[in-house]
């Protein structure tokens, strides 16, 4: 059993080094920007804009509060509960022998521990929350692509093992499910009016027939943001 676990950890490290080794000056800058949570503020705003265009003001406020709660929950679980407990050294941590093989992007090393990834948890949590809320195929693929980009950037920069990312995403999805169902319960109890096509379908119903208006706005904002990354890189 120990031999299998050691082999698994070694494969995890080798996969990280393979991803981290595919670096270039352009992608160093591009991935550094992709990993920065603050540059995605316009994207977050665009998601809430879709909510505002499809929900009543009162329900929009509830969605905003539960979206924030989703991120807080996933971040607290990963950064403040799980990381100190598992205490897995980050690949870029100088105390980790693997660090000598990791390519640093702009000298960035991150904190001391890496398991699980808070970036992966938070992006997956927010994405899955809106996937459950909107139930729109194109927008769901968009959220998935954004999540994968952010998660890949963390491995590219060498600050997280693949298993850090996978477990972080799973934690985020669980948090999104919890907060979404709490929001659904609140909408039912408070009789809030929601016009999203299938965010809260009745039992046995596949969803409403009203279209999701302005669903493409986050896609436009995402493309513009990536274009800005490319220019800046």
PDB file of C-alpha atoms in Angstrom:
ATOM      1  CA  UNK A   1       0.000   0.000   0.000  1.00  0.00           C
ATOM      2  CA  UNK A   2       2.820   2.400   0.880  1.00  0.00           C
ATOM      3  CA  UNK A   3       4.569   1.558  -2.383  1.00  0.00           C
ATOM      4  CA  UNK A   4       1.415   2.346  -4.347  1.00  0.00           C
ATOM      5  CA  UNK A   5       0.999   5.641  -2.487  1.00  0.00           C
ATOM      6  CA  UNK A   6       4.608   6.604  -3.127  1.00  0.00           C
ATOM      7  CA  UNK A   7       4.267   5.738  -6.815  1.00  0.00           C
ATOM      8  CA  UNK A   8       1.092   7.814  -7.005  1.00  0.00           C
ATOM      9  CA  UNK A   9       2.781  10.844  -5.417  1.00  0.00           C
ATOM     10  CA  UNK A  10       5.741  10.468  -7.746  1.00  0.00           C
ATOM     11  CA  UNK A  11       3.451  10.374 -10.785  1.00  0.00           C
ATOM     12  CA  UNK A  12       1.654  13.427  -9.428  1.00  0.00           C
ATOM     13  CA  UNK A  13       4.961  15.293  -9.185  1.00  0.00           C
ATOM     14  CA  UNK A  14       6.078  14.187 -12.638  1.00  0.00           C
ATOM     15  CA  UNK A  15       2.831  15.397 -14.201  1.00  0.00           C
ATOM     16  CA  UNK A  16       3.266  18.756 -12.468  1.00  0.00           C
ATOM     17  CA  UNK A  17       6.823  19.095 -13.790  1.00  0.00           C
ATOM     18  CA  UNK A  18       5.634  18.192 -17.296  1.00  0.00           C
ATOM     19  CA  UNK A  19       3.008  20.945 -17.219  1.00  0.00           C
ATOM     20  CA  UNK A  20       5.316  23.429 -15.539  1.00  0.00           C
ATOM     21  CA  UNK A  21       8.060  22.642 -18.038  1.00  0.00           C
ATOM     22  CA  UNK A  22       5.987  23.847 -21.006  1.00  0.00           C
ATOM     23  CA  UNK A  23       6.813  27.466 -20.288  1.00  0.00           C
ATOM     24  CA  UNK A  24       7.598  30.444 -22.474  1.00  0.00           C
ATOM     25  CA  UNK A  25       7.913  34.187 -21.925  1.00  0.00           C
ATOM     26  CA  UNK A  26       4.461  34.771 -23.423  1.00  0.00           C
ATOM     27  CA  UNK A  27       2.648  32.121 -21.393  1.00  0.00           C
ATOM     28  CA  UNK A  28       4.490  33.072 -18.214  1.00  0.00           C
ATOM     29  CA  UNK A  29       2.801  36.458 -18.395  1.00  0.00           C
ATOM     30  CA  UNK A  30      -0.510  35.063 -19.651  1.00  0.00           C
ATOM     31  CA  UNK A  31      -0.798  32.442 -16.908  1.00  0.00           C
ATOM     32  CA  UNK A  32       0.320  34.870 -14.215  1.00  0.00           C
ATOM     33  CA  UNK A  33      -2.581  37.132 -15.153  1.00  0.00           C
ATOM     34  CA  UNK A  34      -4.992  34.195 -15.417  1.00  0.00           C
ATOM     35  CA  UNK A  35      -4.085  33.187 -11.874  1.00  0.00           C
ATOM     36  CA  UNK A  36      -4.817  36.637 -10.438  1.00  0.00           C
ATOM     37  CA  UNK A  37      -8.304  36.642  -8.913  1.00  0.00           C
ATOM     38  CA  UNK A  38      -8.703  40.421  -9.137  1.00  0.00           C
ATOM     39  CA  UNK A  39      -8.391  40.626 -12.924  1.00  0.00           C
ATOM     40  CA  UNK A  40     -11.568  38.559 -13.177  1.00  0.00           C
ATOM     41  CA  UNK A  41     -13.726  41.184 -11.448  1.00  0.00           C
ATOM     42  CA  UNK A  42     -15.302  42.307 -14.779  1.00  0.00           C
ATOM     43  CA  UNK A  43     -16.201  38.661 -15.454  1.00  0.00           C
ATOM     44  CA  UNK A  44     -17.827  38.348 -12.034  1.00  0.00           C
ATOM     45  CA  UNK A  45     -19.777  41.540 -12.665  1.00  0.00           C
ATOM     46  CA  UNK A  46     -20.968  40.216 -16.028  1.00  0.00           C
ATOM     47  CA  UNK A  47     -22.360  37.092 -14.349  1.00  0.00           C
ATOM     48  CA  UNK A  48     -24.275  39.178 -11.860  1.00  0.00           C
ATOM     49  CA  UNK A  49     -25.501  41.332 -14.749  1.00  0.00           C
ATOM     50  CA  UNK A  50     -27.125  38.228 -16.241  1.00  0.00           C
ATOM     51  CA  UNK A  51     -28.772  37.566 -12.889  1.00  0.00           C
ATOM     52  CA  UNK A  52     -30.073  41.142 -12.736  1.00  0.00           C
ATOM     53  CA  UNK A  53     -31.492  40.889 -16.241  1.00  0.00           C
ATOM     54  CA  UNK A  54     -33.351  37.670 -15.442  1.00  0.00           C
ATOM     55  CA  UNK A  55     -34.385  38.052 -11.799  1.00  0.00           C
ATOM     56  CA  UNK A  56     -36.221  40.492  -9.599  1.00  0.00           C
ATOM     57  CA  UNK A  57     -33.985  42.855  -7.569  1.00  0.00           C
ATOM     58  CA  UNK A  58     -34.788  40.979  -4.361  1.00  0.00           C
ATOM     59  CA  UNK A  59     -33.893  37.616  -5.846  1.00  0.00           C
ATOM     60  CA  UNK A  60     -30.772  39.072  -7.463  1.00  0.00           C
ATOM     61  CA  UNK A  61     -29.600  40.181  -4.036  1.00  0.00           C
ATOM     62  CA  UNK A  62     -30.214  36.688  -2.668  1.00  0.00           C
ATOM     63  CA  UNK A  63     -28.234  35.154  -5.545  1.00  0.00           C
ATOM     64  CA  UNK A  64     -25.349  37.581  -4.963  1.00  0.00           C
ATOM     65  CA  UNK A  65     -25.224  36.805  -1.245  1.00  0.00           C
ATOM     66  CA  UNK A  66     -25.272  33.048  -1.810  1.00  0.00           C
ATOM     67  CA  UNK A  67     -22.635  33.289  -4.547  1.00  0.00           C
ATOM     68  CA  UNK A  68     -20.381  35.124  -2.093  1.00  0.00           C
ATOM     69  CA  UNK A  69     -21.212  32.556   0.580  1.00  0.00           C
ATOM     70  CA  UNK A  70     -20.195  29.797  -1.828  1.00  0.00           C
ATOM     71  CA  UNK A  71     -16.742  31.311  -2.308  1.00  0.00           C
ATOM     72  CA  UNK A  72     -16.277  32.031   1.398  1.00  0.00           C
ATOM     73  CA  UNK A  73     -17.237  28.466   2.302  1.00  0.00           C
ATOM     74  CA  UNK A  74     -14.891  26.868  -0.231  1.00  0.00           C
ATOM     75  CA  UNK A  75     -12.043  29.213   0.656  1.00  0.00           C
ATOM     76  CA  UNK A  76     -12.375  28.663   4.404  1.00  0.00           C
ATOM     77  CA  UNK A  77     -12.513  24.885   4.003  1.00  0.00           C
ATOM     78  CA  UNK A  78      -9.443  24.674   1.790  1.00  0.00           C
ATOM     79  CA  UNK A  79      -7.189  27.481   3.026  1.00  0.00           C
ATOM     80  CA  UNK A  80      -7.971  27.462   6.736  1.00  0.00           C
ATOM     81  CA  UNK A  81      -9.120  23.922   7.516  1.00  0.00           C
ATOM     82  CA  UNK A  82      -7.682  21.393   5.074  1.00  0.00           C
ATOM     83  CA  UNK A  83      -4.305  22.922   4.228  1.00  0.00           C
ATOM     84  CA  UNK A  84      -3.047  23.235   7.824  1.00  0.00           C
ATOM     85  CA  UNK A  85      -4.348  19.725   8.533  1.00  0.00           C
ATOM     86  CA  UNK A  86      -2.638  17.984   5.586  1.00  0.00           C
ATOM     87  CA  UNK A  87       0.363  20.377   5.550  1.00  0.00           C
ATOM     88  CA  UNK A  88       1.542  19.268   2.113  1.00  0.00           C
ATOM     89  CA  UNK A  89       4.491  21.394   1.088  1.00  0.00           C
ATOM     90  CA  UNK A  90       3.897  23.481  -1.990  1.00  0.00           C
ATOM     91  CA  UNK A  91       6.050  22.374  -4.965  1.00  0.00           C
ATOM     92  CA  UNK A  92       7.724  25.809  -4.988  1.00  0.00           C
ATOM     93  CA  UNK A  93       8.402  25.778  -1.246  1.00  0.00           C
ATOM     94  CA  UNK A  94      12.179  25.888  -0.727  1.00  0.00           C
ATOM     95  CA  UNK A  95      11.787  23.180   1.928  1.00  0.00           C
ATOM     96  CA  UNK A  96      10.414  20.833  -0.751  1.00  0.00           C
ATOM     97  CA  UNK A  97      13.219  18.998  -2.647  1.00  0.00           C
ATOM     98  CA  UNK A  98      11.082  19.201  -5.785  1.00  0.00           C
ATOM     99  CA  UNK A  99      11.358  23.002  -5.791  1.00  0.00           C
ATOM    100  CA  UNK A 100      14.791  22.897  -7.430  1.00  0.00           C
ATOM    101  CA  UNK A 101      13.151  21.453 -10.565  1.00  0.00           C
ATOM    102  CA  UNK A 102      10.193  23.835 -10.686  1.00  0.00           C
ATOM    103  CA  UNK A 103      10.267  26.794 -13.046  1.00  0.00           C
ATOM    104  CA  UNK A 104       9.231  29.911 -11.130  1.00  0.00           C
ATOM    105  CA  UNK A 105       7.081  32.493 -12.890  1.00  0.00           C
ATOM    106  CA  UNK A 106       8.211  35.981 -11.929  1.00  0.00           C
ATOM    107  CA  UNK A 107       9.663  34.561  -8.709  1.00  0.00           C
ATOM    108  CA  UNK A 108       6.216  33.598  -7.393  1.00  0.00           C
ATOM    109  CA  UNK A 109       6.206  30.766  -4.818  1.00  0.00           C
ATOM    110  CA  UNK A 110       2.881  31.162  -2.993  1.00  0.00           C
ATOM    111  CA  UNK A 111       2.234  30.098   0.588  1.00  0.00           C
ATOM    112  CA  UNK A 112       3.806  27.162   2.424  1.00  0.00           C
ATOM    113  CA  UNK A 113       1.132  24.516   1.737  1.00  0.00           C
ATOM    114  CA  UNK A 114      -0.697  23.452  -1.387  1.00  0.00           C
ATOM    115  CA  UNK A 115      -3.306  20.751  -0.665  1.00  0.00           C
ATOM    116  CA  UNK A 116      -5.965  21.437  -1.740  1.00  0.00           C
ATOM    117  CA  UNK A 117      -5.933  24.397  -4.116  1.00  0.00           C
ATOM    118  CA  UNK A 118      -8.089  27.315  -2.999  1.00  0.00           C
ATOM    119  CA  UNK A 119      -8.014  28.759  -6.519  1.00  0.00           C
ATOM    120  CA  UNK A 120      -9.427  25.507  -7.882  1.00  0.00           C
ATOM    121  CA  UNK A 121     -12.015  25.272  -5.102  1.00  0.00           C
ATOM    122  CA  UNK A 122     -13.202  28.865  -5.428  1.00  0.00           C
ATOM    123  CA  UNK A 123     -13.427  28.931  -9.223  1.00  0.00           C
ATOM    124  CA  UNK A 124     -15.133  25.529  -9.364  1.00  0.00           C
ATOM    125  CA  UNK A 125     -17.524  26.574  -6.601  1.00  0.00           C
ATOM    126  CA  UNK A 126     -18.541  29.788  -8.342  1.00  0.00           C
ATOM    127  CA  UNK A 127     -18.779  28.105 -11.737  1.00  0.00           C
ATOM    128  CA  UNK A 128     -20.897  25.196 -10.576  1.00  0.00           C
ATOM    129  CA  UNK A 129     -23.147  27.491  -8.572  1.00  0.00           C
ATOM    130  CA  UNK A 130     -23.980  29.428 -11.742  1.00  0.00           C
ATOM    131  CA  UNK A 131     -24.222  26.249 -13.795  1.00  0.00           C
ATOM    132  CA  UNK A 132     -26.898  25.009 -11.403  1.00  0.00           C
ATOM    133  CA  UNK A 133     -28.568  28.410 -11.377  1.00  0.00           C
ATOM    134  CA  UNK A 134     -28.630  29.191 -15.098  1.00  0.00           C
ATOM    135  CA  UNK A 135     -28.932  25.659 -16.556  1.00  0.00           C
ATOM    136  CA  UNK A 136     -27.756  27.082 -19.886  1.00  0.00           C
ATOM    137  CA  UNK A 137     -25.565  24.814 -22.011  1.00  0.00           C
ATOM    138  CA  UNK A 138     -23.387  27.453 -23.682  1.00  0.00           C
ATOM    139  CA  UNK A 139     -22.896  29.371 -20.452  1.00  0.00           C
ATOM    140  CA  UNK A 140     -22.083  26.143 -18.611  1.00  0.00           C
ATOM    141  CA  UNK A 141     -19.321  25.346 -21.113  1.00  0.00           C
ATOM    142  CA  UNK A 142     -18.037  28.889 -20.715  1.00  0.00           C
ATOM    143  CA  UNK A 143     -17.845  28.522 -16.934  1.00  0.00           C
ATOM    144  CA  UNK A 144     -16.091  25.174 -17.309  1.00  0.00           C
ATOM    145  CA  UNK A 145     -13.508  26.664 -19.692  1.00  0.00           C
ATOM    146  CA  UNK A 146     -12.826  29.539 -17.299  1.00  0.00           C
ATOM    147  CA  UNK A 147     -12.404  27.154 -14.372  1.00  0.00           C
ATOM    148  CA  UNK A 148      -9.997  24.922 -16.303  1.00  0.00           C
ATOM    149  CA  UNK A 149      -7.931  27.918 -17.399  1.00  0.00           C
ATOM    150  CA  UNK A 150      -7.501  29.162 -13.832  1.00  0.00           C
ATOM    151  CA  UNK A 151      -6.738  25.650 -12.563  1.00  0.00           C
ATOM    152  CA  UNK A 152      -4.222  25.008 -15.339  1.00  0.00           C
ATOM    153  CA  UNK A 153      -2.503  28.310 -14.589  1.00  0.00           C
ATOM    154  CA  UNK A 154      -1.828  27.161 -11.033  1.00  0.00           C
ATOM    155  CA  UNK A 155      -0.078  24.006 -12.265  1.00  0.00           C
ATOM    156  CA  UNK A 156       1.733  25.906 -15.015  1.00  0.00           C
ATOM    157  CA  UNK A 157       3.133  28.238 -12.362  1.00  0.00           C
ATOM    158  CA  UNK A 158       4.254  25.218 -10.358  1.00  0.00           C
ATOM    159  CA  UNK A 159       2.419  26.134  -7.163  1.00  0.00           C
ATOM    160  CA  UNK A 160       0.004  23.179  -7.137  1.00  0.00           C
ATOM    161  CA  UNK A 161       0.145  19.466  -7.856  1.00  0.00           C
ATOM    162  CA  UNK A 162      -2.599  18.029 -10.110  1.00  0.00           C
ATOM    163  CA  UNK A 163      -4.134  16.291  -7.087  1.00  0.00           C
ATOM    164  CA  UNK A 164      -4.327  19.662  -5.306  1.00  0.00           C
ATOM    165  CA  UNK A 165      -6.379  20.918  -8.236  1.00  0.00           C
ATOM    166  CA  UNK A 166      -8.683  17.893  -8.507  1.00  0.00           C
ATOM    167  CA  UNK A 167      -9.483  17.781  -4.786  1.00  0.00           C
ATOM    168  CA  UNK A 168      -9.923  21.552  -4.696  1.00  0.00           C
ATOM    169  CA  UNK A 169     -12.431  21.374  -7.563  1.00  0.00           C
ATOM    170  CA  UNK A 170     -14.356  18.601  -5.806  1.00  0.00           C
ATOM    171  CA  UNK A 171     -14.539  20.658  -2.616  1.00  0.00           C
ATOM    172  CA  UNK A 172     -15.787  23.627  -4.623  1.00  0.00           C
ATOM    173  CA  UNK A 173     -18.484  21.583  -6.357  1.00  0.00           C
ATOM    174  CA  UNK A 174     -19.734  20.247  -3.023  1.00  0.00           C
ATOM    175  CA  UNK A 175     -19.860  23.783  -1.596  1.00  0.00           C
ATOM    176  CA  UNK A 176     -21.777  24.988  -4.667  1.00  0.00           C
ATOM    177  CA  UNK A 177     -24.334  22.204  -4.285  1.00  0.00           C
ATOM    178  CA  UNK A 178     -24.874  23.059  -0.618  1.00  0.00           C
ATOM    179  CA  UNK A 179     -25.350  26.794  -1.164  1.00  0.00           C
ATOM    180  CA  UNK A 180     -27.474  26.308  -4.288  1.00  0.00           C
ATOM    181  CA  UNK A 181     -29.914  24.052  -2.479  1.00  0.00           C
ATOM    182  CA  UNK A 182     -30.017  26.509   0.429  1.00  0.00           C
ATOM    183  CA  UNK A 183     -30.833  29.275  -2.041  1.00  0.00           C
ATOM    184  CA  UNK A 184     -33.466  27.105  -3.671  1.00  0.00           C
ATOM    185  CA  UNK A 185     -35.050  26.493  -0.270  1.00  0.00           C
ATOM    186  CA  UNK A 186     -34.997  30.233   0.475  1.00  0.00           C
ATOM    187  CA  UNK A 187     -36.644  31.070  -2.843  1.00  0.00           C
ATOM    188  CA  UNK A 188     -39.375  28.549  -2.128  1.00  0.00           C
ATOM    189  CA  UNK A 189     -39.938  29.712   1.453  1.00  0.00           C
ATOM    190  CA  UNK A 190     -39.771  33.445   0.723  1.00  0.00           C
ATOM    191  CA  UNK A 191     -41.734  33.125  -2.546  1.00  0.00           C
ATOM    192  CA  UNK A 192     -39.101  35.115  -4.414  1.00  0.00           C
ATOM    193  CA  UNK A 193     -39.812  35.604  -8.098  1.00  0.00           C
ATOM    194  CA  UNK A 194     -37.237  34.096 -10.427  1.00  0.00           C
ATOM    195  CA  UNK A 195     -37.519  34.124 -14.207  1.00  0.00           C
ATOM    196  CA  UNK A 196     -34.445  32.054 -15.050  1.00  0.00           C
ATOM    197  CA  UNK A 197     -35.511  29.276 -17.423  1.00  0.00           C
ATOM    198  CA  UNK A 198     -34.684  26.318 -15.194  1.00  0.00           C
ATOM    199  CA  UNK A 199     -32.879  27.438 -12.071  1.00  0.00           C
ATOM    200  CA  UNK A 200     -35.618  26.231  -9.751  1.00  0.00           C
ATOM    201  CA  UNK A 201     -37.843  23.872 -11.765  1.00  0.00           C
ATOM    202  CA  UNK A 202     -40.853  22.340 -10.010  1.00  0.00           C
ATOM    203  CA  UNK A 203     -40.674  18.676  -9.100  1.00  0.00           C
ATOM    204  CA  UNK A 204     -41.032  16.566 -12.212  1.00  0.00           C
ATOM    205  CA  UNK A 205     -40.606  19.595 -14.498  1.00  0.00           C
ATOM    206  CA  UNK A 206     -37.657  19.923 -16.842  1.00  0.00           C
ATOM    207  CA  UNK A 207     -37.620  23.682 -16.440  1.00  0.00           C
ATOM    208  CA  UNK A 208     -39.446  26.761 -17.603  1.00  0.00           C
ATOM    209  CA  UNK A 209     -39.733  27.978 -21.164  1.00  0.00           C
ATOM    210  CA  UNK A 210     -38.534  31.569 -20.728  1.00  0.00           C
ATOM    211  CA  UNK A 211     -35.162  32.211 -22.403  1.00  0.00           C
ATOM    212  CA  UNK A 212     -32.102  33.317 -20.500  1.00  0.00           C
ATOM    213  CA  UNK A 213     -31.561  36.849 -21.748  1.00  0.00           C
ATOM    214  CA  UNK A 214     -28.109  38.397 -22.202  1.00  0.00           C
ATOM    215  CA  UNK A 215     -26.430  35.051 -21.429  1.00  0.00           C
ATOM    216  CA  UNK A 216     -23.667  35.892 -23.934  1.00  0.00           C
ATOM    217  CA  UNK A 217     -22.368  38.918 -22.004  1.00  0.00           C
ATOM    218  CA  UNK A 218     -19.984  36.879 -19.770  1.00  0.00           C
ATOM    219  CA  UNK A 219     -18.579  35.249 -22.912  1.00  0.00           C
ATOM    220  CA  UNK A 220     -17.828  38.624 -24.475  1.00  0.00           C
ATOM    221  CA  UNK A 221     -16.214  39.850 -21.254  1.00  0.00           C
ATOM    222  CA  UNK A 222     -14.150  36.659 -20.999  1.00  0.00           C
ATOM    223  CA  UNK A 223     -12.866  36.993 -24.564  1.00  0.00           C
ATOM    224  CA  UNK A 224     -11.982  40.651 -24.043  1.00  0.00           C
ATOM    225  CA  UNK A 225     -10.171  39.773 -20.816  1.00  0.00           C
ATOM    226  CA  UNK A 226      -8.150  37.044 -22.530  1.00  0.00           C
ATOM    227  CA  UNK A 227      -7.324  39.426 -25.362  1.00  0.00           C
ATOM    228  CA  UNK A 228      -6.051  41.924 -22.791  1.00  0.00           C
ATOM    229  CA  UNK A 229      -3.925  39.162 -21.234  1.00  0.00           C
ATOM    230  CA  UNK A 230      -2.440  38.349 -24.630  1.00  0.00           C
ATOM    231  CA  UNK A 231      -1.581  41.996 -25.301  1.00  0.00           C
ATOM    232  CA  UNK A 232      -0.091  42.461 -21.836  1.00  0.00           C
ATOM    233  CA  UNK A 233       1.977  39.298 -22.179  1.00  0.00           C
TER     234      UNK A 233
END
